[in-house]
N, CA and C of each residue as an Amber inpcrd file, in Angstrom:
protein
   567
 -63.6140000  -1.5860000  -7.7500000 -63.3790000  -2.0420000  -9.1070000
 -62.0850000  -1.4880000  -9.6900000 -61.3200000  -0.8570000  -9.0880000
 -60.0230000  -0.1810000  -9.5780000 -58.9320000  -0.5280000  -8.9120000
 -58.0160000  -0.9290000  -9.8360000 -56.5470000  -1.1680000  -8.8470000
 -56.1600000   0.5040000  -8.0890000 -55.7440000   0.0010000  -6.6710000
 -56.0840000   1.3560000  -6.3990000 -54.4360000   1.1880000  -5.6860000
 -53.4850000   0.4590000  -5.9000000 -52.1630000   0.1880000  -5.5790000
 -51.1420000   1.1710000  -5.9590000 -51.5520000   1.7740000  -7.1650000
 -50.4200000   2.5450000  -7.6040000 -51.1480000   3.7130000  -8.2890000
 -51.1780000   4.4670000  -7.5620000 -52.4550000   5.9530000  -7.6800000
 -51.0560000   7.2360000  -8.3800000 -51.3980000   7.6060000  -9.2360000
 -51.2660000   9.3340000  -9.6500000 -51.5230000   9.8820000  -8.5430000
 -50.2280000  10.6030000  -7.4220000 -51.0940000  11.1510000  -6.2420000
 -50.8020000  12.7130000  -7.2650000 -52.0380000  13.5620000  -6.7140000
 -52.2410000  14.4890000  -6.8440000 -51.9400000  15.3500000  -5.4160000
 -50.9080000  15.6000000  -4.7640000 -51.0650000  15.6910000  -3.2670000
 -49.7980000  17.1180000  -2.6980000 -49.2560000  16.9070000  -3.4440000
 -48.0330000  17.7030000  -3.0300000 -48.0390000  19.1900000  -3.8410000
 -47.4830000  20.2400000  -2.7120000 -47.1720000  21.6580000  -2.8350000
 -46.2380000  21.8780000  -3.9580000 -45.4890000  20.9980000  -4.0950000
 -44.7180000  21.0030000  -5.7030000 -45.3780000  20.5410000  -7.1520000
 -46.4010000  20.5330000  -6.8840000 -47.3320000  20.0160000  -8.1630000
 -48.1440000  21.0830000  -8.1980000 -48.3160000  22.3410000  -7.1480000
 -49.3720000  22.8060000  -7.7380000 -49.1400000  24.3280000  -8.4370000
 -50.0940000  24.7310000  -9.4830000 -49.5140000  25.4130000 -10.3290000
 -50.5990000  26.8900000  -9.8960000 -50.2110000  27.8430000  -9.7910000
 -50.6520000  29.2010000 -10.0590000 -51.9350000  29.3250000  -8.7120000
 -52.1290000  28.3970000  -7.6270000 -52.9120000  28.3780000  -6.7750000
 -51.8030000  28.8890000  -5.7350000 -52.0820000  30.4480000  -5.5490000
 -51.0820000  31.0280000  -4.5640000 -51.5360000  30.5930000  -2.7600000
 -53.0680000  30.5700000  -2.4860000 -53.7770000  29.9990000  -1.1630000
 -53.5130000  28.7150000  -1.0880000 -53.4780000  27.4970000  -1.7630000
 -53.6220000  26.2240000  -1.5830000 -53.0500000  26.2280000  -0.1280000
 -54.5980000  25.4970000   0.4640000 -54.3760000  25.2150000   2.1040000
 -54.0590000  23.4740000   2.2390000 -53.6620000  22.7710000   1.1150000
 -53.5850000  21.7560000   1.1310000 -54.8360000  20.9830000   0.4130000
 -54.4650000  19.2370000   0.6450000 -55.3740000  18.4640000   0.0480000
 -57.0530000  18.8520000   0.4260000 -57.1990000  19.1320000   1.5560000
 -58.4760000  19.4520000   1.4540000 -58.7930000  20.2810000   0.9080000
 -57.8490000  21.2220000   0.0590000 -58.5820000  22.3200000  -0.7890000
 -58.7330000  22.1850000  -1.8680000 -57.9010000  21.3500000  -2.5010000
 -57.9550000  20.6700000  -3.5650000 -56.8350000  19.4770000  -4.0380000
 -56.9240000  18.6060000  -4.2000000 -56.1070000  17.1770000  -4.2070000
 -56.5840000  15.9830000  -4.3650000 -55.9710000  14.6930000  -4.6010000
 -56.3840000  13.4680000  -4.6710000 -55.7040000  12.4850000  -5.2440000
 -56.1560000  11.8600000  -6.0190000 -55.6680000  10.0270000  -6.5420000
 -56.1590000   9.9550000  -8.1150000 -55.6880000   9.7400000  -8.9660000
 -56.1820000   8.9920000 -10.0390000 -55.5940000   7.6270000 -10.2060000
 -56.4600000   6.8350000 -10.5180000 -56.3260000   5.4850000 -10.8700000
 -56.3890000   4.9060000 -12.4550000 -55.4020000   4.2740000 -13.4420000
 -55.4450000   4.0540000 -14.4910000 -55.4420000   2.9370000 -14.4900000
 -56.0430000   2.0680000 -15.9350000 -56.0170000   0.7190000 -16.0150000
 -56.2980000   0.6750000 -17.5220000 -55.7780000  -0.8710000 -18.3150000
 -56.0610000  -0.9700000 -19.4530000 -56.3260000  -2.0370000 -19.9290000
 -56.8710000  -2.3430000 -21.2360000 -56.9840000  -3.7270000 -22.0660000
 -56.8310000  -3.4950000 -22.9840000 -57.0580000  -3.9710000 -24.4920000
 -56.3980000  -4.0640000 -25.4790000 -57.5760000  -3.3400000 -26.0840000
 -58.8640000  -2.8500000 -25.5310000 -59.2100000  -2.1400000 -26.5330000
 -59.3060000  -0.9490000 -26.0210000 -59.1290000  -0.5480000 -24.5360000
 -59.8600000   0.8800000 -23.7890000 -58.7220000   1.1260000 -22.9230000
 -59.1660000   2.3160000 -22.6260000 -58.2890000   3.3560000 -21.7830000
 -59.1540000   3.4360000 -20.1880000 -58.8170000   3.6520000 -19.1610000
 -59.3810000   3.9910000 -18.0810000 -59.4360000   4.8790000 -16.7380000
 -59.9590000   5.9910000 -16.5510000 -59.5820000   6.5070000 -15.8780000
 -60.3080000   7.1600000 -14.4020000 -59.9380000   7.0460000 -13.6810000
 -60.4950000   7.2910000 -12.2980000 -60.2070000   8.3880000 -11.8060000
 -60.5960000   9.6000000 -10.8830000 -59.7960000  10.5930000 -10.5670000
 -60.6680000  10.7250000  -9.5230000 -60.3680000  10.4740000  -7.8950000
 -60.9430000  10.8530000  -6.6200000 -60.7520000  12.2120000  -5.7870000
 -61.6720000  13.2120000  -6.4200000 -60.4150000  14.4410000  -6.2730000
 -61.3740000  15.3020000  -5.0460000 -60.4240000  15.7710000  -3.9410000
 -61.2170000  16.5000000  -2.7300000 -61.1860000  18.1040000  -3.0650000
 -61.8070000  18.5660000  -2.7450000 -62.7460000  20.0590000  -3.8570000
 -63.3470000  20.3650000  -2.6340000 -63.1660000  21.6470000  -2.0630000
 -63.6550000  22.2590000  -1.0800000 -65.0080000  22.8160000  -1.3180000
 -64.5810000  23.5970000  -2.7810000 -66.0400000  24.4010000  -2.9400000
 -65.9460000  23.9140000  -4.7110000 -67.6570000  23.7490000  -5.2520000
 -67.2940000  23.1080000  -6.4330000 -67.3110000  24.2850000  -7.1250000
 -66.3780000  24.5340000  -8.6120000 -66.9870000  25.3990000  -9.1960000
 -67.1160000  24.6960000 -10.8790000 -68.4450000  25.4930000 -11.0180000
 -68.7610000  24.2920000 -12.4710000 -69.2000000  25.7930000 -13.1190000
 -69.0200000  27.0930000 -13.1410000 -69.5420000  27.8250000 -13.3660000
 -69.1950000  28.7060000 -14.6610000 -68.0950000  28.7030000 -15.1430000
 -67.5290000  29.4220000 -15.8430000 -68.8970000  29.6600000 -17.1920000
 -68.8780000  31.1170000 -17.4610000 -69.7890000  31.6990000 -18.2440000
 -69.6780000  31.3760000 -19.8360000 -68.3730000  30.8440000 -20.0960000
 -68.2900000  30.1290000 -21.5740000 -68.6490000  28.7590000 -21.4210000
 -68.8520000  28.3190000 -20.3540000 -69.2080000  26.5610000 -20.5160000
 -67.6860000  26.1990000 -20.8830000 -66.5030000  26.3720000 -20.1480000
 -65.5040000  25.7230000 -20.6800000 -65.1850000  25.0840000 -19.5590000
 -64.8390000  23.7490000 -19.7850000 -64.6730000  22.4470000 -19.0080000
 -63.5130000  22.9280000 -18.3600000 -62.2420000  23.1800000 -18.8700000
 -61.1520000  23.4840000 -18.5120000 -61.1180000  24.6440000 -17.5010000
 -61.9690000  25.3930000 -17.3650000 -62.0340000  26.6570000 -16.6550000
 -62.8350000  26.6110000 -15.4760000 -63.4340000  25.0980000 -15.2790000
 -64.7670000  24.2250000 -14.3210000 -63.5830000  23.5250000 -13.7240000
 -63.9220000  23.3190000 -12.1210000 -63.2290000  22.0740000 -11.5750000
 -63.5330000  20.7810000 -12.6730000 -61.9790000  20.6870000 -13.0160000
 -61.9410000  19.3410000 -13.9290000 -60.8790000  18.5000000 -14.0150000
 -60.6700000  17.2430000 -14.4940000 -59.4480000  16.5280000 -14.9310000
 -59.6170000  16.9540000 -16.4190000 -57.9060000  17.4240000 -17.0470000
 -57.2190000  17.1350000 -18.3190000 -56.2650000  15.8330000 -18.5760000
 -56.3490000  15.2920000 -19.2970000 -55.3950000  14.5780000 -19.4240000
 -54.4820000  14.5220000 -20.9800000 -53.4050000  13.7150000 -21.5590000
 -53.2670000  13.7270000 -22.8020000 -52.5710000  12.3630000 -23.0330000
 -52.2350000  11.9900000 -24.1400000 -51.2400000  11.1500000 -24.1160000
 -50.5690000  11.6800000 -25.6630000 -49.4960000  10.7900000 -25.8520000
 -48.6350000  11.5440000 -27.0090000 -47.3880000  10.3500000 -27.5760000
 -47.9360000   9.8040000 -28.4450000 -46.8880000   8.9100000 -29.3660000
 -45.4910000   9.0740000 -29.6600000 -45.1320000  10.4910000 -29.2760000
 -43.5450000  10.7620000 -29.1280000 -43.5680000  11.3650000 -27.9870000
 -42.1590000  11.3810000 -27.5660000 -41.8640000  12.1820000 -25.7940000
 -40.7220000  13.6020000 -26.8160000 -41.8740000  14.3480000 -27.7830000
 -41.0430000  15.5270000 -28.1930000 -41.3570000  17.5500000 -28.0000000
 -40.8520000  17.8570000 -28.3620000 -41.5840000  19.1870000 -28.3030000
 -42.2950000  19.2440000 -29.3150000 -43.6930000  20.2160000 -29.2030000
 -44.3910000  20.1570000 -30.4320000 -44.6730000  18.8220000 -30.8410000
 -44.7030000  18.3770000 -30.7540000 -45.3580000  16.9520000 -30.8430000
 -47.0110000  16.8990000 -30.9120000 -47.1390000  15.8280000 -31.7340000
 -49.1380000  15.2420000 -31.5770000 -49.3650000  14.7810000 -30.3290000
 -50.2430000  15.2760000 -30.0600000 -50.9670000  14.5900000 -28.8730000
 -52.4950000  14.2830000 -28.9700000 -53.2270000  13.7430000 -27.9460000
 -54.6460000  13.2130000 -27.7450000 -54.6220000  14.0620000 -26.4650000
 -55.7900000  14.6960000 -26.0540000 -55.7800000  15.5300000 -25.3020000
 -57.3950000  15.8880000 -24.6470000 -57.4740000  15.2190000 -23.6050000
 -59.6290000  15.1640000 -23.3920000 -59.3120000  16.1030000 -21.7010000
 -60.4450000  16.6340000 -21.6850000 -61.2620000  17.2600000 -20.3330000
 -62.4390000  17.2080000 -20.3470000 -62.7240000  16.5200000 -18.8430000
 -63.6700000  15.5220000 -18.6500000 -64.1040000  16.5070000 -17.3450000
 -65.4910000  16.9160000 -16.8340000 -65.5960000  18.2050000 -15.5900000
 -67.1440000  17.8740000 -15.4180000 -67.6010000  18.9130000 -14.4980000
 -69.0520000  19.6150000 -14.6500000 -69.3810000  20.9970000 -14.8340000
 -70.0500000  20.8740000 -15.8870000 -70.4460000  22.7720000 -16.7710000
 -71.4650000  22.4790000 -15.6730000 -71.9880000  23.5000000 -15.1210000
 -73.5970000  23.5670000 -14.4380000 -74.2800000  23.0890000 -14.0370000
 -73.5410000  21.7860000 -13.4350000 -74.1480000  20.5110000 -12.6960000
 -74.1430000  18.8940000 -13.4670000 -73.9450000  19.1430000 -14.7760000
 -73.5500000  18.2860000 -16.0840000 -72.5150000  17.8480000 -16.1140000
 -72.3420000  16.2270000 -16.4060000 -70.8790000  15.5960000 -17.2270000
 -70.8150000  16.3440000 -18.3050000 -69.8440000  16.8870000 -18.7760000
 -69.5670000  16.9390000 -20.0830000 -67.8480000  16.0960000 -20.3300000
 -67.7910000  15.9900000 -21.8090000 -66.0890000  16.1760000 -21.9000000
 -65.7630000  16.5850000 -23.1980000 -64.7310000  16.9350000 -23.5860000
 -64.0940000  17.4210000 -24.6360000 -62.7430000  17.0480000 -25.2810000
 -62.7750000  17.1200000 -26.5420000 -61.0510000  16.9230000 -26.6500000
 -60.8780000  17.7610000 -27.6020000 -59.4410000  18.3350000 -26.8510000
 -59.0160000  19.2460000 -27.4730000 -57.7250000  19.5820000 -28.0450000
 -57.4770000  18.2380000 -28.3270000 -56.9440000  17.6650000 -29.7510000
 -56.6650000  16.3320000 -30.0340000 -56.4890000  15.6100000 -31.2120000
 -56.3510000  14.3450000 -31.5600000 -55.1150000  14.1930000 -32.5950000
 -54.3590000  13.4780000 -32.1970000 -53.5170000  12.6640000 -33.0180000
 -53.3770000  12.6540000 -34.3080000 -54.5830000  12.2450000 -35.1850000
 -55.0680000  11.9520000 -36.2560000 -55.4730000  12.9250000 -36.8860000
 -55.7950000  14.3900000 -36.1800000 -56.7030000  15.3830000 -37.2890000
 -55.5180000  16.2500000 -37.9510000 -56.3800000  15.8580000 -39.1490000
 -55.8120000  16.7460000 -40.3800000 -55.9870000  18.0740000 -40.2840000
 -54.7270000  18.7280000 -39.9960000 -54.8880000  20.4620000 -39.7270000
 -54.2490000  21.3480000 -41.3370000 -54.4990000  20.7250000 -41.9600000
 -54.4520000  20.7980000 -43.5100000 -55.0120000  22.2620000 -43.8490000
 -55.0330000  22.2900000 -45.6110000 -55.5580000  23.5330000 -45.3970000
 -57.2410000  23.6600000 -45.6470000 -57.6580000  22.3510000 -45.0540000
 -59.3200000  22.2300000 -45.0730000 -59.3620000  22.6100000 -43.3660000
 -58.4820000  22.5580000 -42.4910000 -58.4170000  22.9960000 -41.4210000
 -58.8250000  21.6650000 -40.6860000 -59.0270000  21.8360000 -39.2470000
 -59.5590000  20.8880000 -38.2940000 -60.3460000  19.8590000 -38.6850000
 -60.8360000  18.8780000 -38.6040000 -61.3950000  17.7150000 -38.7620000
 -61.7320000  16.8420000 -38.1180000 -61.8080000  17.1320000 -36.6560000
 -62.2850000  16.7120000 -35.7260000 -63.0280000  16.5660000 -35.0220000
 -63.8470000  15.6380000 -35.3200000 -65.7220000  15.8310000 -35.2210000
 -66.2290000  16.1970000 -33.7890000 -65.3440000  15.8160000 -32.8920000
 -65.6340000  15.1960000 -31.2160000 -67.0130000  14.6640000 -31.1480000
 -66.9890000  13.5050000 -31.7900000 -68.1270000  12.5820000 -31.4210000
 -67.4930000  11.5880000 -30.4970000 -68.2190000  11.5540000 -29.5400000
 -68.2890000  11.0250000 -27.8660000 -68.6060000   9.4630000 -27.6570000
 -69.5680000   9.0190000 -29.2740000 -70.6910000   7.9300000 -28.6690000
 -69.2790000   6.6790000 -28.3260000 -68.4050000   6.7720000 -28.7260000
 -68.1870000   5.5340000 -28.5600000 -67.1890000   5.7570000 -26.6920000
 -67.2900000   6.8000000 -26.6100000 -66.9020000   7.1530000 -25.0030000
 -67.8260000   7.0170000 -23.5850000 -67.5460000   6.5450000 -22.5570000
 -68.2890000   6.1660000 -21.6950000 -67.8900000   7.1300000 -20.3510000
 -68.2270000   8.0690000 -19.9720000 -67.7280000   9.0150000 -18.4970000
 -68.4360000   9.3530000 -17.6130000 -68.2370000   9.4370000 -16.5220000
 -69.0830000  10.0110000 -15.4800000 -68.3050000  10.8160000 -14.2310000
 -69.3870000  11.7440000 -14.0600000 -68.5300000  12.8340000 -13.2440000
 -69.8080000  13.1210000 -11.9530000 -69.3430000  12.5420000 -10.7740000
 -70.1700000  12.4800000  -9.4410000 -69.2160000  13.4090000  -8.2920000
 -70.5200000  14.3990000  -8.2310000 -70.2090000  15.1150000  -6.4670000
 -71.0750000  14.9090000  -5.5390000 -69.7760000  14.3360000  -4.4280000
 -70.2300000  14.0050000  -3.2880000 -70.4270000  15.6830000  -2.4270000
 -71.1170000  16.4050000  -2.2410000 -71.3750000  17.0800000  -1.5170000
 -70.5680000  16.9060000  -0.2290000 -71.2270000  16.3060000   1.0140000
 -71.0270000  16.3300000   1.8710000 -69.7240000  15.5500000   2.6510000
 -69.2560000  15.2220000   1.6140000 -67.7320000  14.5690000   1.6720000
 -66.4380000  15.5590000   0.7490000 -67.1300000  16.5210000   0.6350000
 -66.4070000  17.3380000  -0.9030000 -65.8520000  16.7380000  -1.5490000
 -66.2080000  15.7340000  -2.5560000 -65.4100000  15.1960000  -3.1600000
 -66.1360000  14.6910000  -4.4570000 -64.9990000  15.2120000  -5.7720000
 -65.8230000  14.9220000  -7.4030000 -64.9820000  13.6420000  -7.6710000
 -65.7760000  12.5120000  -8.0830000 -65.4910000  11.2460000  -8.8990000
 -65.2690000  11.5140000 -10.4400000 -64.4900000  11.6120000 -11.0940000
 -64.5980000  11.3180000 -12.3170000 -64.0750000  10.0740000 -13.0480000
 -64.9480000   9.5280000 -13.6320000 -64.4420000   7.8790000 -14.5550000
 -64.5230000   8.4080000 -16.2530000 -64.0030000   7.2860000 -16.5190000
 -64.1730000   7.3180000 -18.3150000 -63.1790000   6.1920000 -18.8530000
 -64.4360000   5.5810000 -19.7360000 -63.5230000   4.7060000 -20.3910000
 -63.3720000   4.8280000 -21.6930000 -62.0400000   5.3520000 -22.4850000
 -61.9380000   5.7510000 -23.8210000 -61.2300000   4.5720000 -24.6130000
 -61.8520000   4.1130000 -26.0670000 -61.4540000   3.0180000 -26.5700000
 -59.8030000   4.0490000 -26.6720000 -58.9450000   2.8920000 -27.2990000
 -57.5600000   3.3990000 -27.4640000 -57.7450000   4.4220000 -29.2110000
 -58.7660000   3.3470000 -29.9660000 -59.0470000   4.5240000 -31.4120000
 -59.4890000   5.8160000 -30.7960000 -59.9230000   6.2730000 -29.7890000
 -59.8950000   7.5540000 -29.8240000 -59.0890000   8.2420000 -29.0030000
 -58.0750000   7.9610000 -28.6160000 -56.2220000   8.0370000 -28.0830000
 -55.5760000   8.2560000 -29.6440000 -55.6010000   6.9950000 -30.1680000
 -54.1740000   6.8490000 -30.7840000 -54.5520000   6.5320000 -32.1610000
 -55.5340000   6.5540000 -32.4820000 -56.5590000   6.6030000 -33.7440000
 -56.7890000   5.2270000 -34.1960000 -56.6770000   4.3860000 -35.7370000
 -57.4460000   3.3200000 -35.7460000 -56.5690000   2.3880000 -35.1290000
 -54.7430000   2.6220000 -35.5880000 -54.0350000   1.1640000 -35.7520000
 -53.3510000   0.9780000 -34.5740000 -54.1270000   1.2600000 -33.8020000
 -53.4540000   1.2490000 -32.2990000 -53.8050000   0.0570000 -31.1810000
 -51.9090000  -0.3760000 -31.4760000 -52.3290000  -2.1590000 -30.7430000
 -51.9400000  -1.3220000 -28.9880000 -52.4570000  -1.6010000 -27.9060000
 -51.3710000  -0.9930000 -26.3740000 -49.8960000  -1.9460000 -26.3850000
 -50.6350000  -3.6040000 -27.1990000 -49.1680000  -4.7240000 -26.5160000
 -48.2140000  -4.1690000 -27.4140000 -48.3300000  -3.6730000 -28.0630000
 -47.3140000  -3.5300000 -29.3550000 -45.9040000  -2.4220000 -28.0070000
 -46.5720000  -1.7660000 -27.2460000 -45.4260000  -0.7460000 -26.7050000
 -45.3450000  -0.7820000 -25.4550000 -43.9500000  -0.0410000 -24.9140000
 -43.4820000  -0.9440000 -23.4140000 -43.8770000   0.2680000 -22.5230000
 -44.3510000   1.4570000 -23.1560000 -44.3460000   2.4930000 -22.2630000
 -45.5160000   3.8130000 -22.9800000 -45.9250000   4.1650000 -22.3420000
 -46.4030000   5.6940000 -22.8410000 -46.5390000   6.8270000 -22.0360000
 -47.0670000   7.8140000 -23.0150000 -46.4060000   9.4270000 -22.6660000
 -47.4940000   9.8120000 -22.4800000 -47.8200000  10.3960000 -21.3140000
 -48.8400000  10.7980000 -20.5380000 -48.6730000  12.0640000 -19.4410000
 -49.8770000  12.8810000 -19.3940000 -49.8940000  13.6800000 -18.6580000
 -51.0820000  13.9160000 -17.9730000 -51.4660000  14.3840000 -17.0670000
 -52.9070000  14.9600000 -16.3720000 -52.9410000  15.7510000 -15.5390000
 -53.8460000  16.5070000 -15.3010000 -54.0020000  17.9770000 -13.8920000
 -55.1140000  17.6450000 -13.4370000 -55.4830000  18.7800000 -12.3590000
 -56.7890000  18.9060000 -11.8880000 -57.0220000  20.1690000 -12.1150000
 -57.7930000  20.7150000 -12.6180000 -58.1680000  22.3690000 -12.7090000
 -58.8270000  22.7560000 -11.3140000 -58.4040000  23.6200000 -11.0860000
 -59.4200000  24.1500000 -10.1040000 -59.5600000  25.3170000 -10.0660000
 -61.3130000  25.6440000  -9.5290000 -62.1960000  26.8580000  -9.9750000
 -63.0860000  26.7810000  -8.5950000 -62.9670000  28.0840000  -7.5890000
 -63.1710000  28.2960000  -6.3210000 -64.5030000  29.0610000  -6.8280000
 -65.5690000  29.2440000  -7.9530000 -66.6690000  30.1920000  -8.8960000
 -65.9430000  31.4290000  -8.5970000 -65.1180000  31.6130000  -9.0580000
 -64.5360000  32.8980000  -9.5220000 -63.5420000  32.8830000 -10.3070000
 -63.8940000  31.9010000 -11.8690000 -62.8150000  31.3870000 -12.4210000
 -61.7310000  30.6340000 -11.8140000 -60.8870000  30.1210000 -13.0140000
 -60.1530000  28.8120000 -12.9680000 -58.9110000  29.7620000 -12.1650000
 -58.4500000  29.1420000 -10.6820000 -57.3380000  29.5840000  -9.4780000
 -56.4540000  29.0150000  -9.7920000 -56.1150000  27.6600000 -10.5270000
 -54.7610000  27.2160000 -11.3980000 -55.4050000  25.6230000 -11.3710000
 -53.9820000  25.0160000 -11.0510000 -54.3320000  22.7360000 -10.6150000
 -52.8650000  22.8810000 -10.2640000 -53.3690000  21.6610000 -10.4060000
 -52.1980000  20.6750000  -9.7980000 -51.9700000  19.3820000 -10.7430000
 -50.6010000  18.9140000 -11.0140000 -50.5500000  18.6220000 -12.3060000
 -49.2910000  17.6990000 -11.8270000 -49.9600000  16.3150000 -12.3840000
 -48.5250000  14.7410000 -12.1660000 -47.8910000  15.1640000 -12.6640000
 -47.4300000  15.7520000 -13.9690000 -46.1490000  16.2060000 -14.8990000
 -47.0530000  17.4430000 -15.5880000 -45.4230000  18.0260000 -16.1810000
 -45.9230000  19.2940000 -17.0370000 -46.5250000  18.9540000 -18.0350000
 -46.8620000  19.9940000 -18.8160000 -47.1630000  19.4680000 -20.4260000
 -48.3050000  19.6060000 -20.5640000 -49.4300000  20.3450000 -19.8920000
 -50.6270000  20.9140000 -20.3520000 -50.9860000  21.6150000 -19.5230000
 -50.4340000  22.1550000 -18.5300000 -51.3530000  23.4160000 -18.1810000
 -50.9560000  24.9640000 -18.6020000 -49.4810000  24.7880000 -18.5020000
 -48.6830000  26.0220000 -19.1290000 -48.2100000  26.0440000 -20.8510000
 -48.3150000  24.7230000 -21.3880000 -47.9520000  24.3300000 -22.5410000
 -48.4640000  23.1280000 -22.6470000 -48.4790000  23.1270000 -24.0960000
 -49.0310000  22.3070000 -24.7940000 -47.5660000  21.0860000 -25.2240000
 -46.8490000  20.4380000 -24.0480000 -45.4060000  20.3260000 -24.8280000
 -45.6340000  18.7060000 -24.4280000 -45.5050000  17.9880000 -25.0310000
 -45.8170000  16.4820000 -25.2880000 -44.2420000  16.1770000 -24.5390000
 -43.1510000  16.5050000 -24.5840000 -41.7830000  16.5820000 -23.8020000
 -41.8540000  16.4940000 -22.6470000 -42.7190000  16.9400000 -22.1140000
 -42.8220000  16.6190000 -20.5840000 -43.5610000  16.0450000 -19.8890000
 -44.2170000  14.8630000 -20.8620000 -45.0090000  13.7930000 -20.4190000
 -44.3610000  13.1070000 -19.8850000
């Protein structure tokens, strides 16, 4: 069900960040697949995971073998972004975002409910193939908030990693472009 022609490889020794062992793709690596329509976002990530780790003692997704991703309405520093991680806490889909476009960081502070319902994800391990599936389909209002046409623009600013966590905490990822694992910098989408 996925165009699988033009993959995000996740594959190469120059992508990967703070994983000093990486023995290669079988230790951790893979493919994401994107696709869109005028109302949703889509995302696929076929990622090979030697050993899973979903363990981290805060329940933080980011610190669990996971995909991050973001996208970002300007290509600036400091810039807004939309920003979700999508994993398994303890055998569980979860996902999170951990930040939006739209929230008012005012001086009522954050405003960002992270209500999910209108989000659709799933996160499958194959055991005996080592390998975690993650999907999700996010309308574009919860990207780019209400007035967000995709035809309206010829391009966007995007980033994604793979975290990886050997259960002894997060060992680093591997990451298509910079811009969220070391920083938060929408510039290097």
């Amino acid at each position: 069900e996925w165009f699988t022609e033009a993959p995000f490889k996740l594959i190469y020794k120059s992508q990967v960040v703070n994983i000093e062992d990486w023995k290669g793709v079988d230790d951790v690596g893979g493919n994401a697949y994107c696709m869109y329509d005028k109302n949703s976002f889509y995302i696929c990530a076929e990622i090979t995971d030697n050993i899973l780790g979903d363990n981290d003692e805060y329940k933080r997704i980011w610190a669990n073998d996971s995909i991050q991703f973001a996208f970002a309405p300007e290509r600036v520093k400091n810039g807004i972004r939309t920003e979700y991680g999508i994993g398994l806490v303890e055998g569980e889909p979860k996902i999170e975002r951990y930040s939006f476009v739209t929230v008012n960081t005012g001086i009522l502070g954050v405003q960002d409910k992270n209500d999910f319902s209108a989000i659709q994800y799933a996160v499958r391990r194959d055991e005996e193939n080592k390998k975690t599936i993650y999907e999700a389909r996010i309308p574009w209002t919860e990207i780019y908030g209400s007035d967000f046409n995709i035809f309206r623009y010829d391009s966007l600013y995007f980033s994604m990693l793979v975290n990886d966590n050997d259960k002894e905490g997060r060992r680093g990822w591997i990451e298509f472009c910079p811009g969220i694992g070391e920083s938060k910098d929408p510039s290097q989408f």
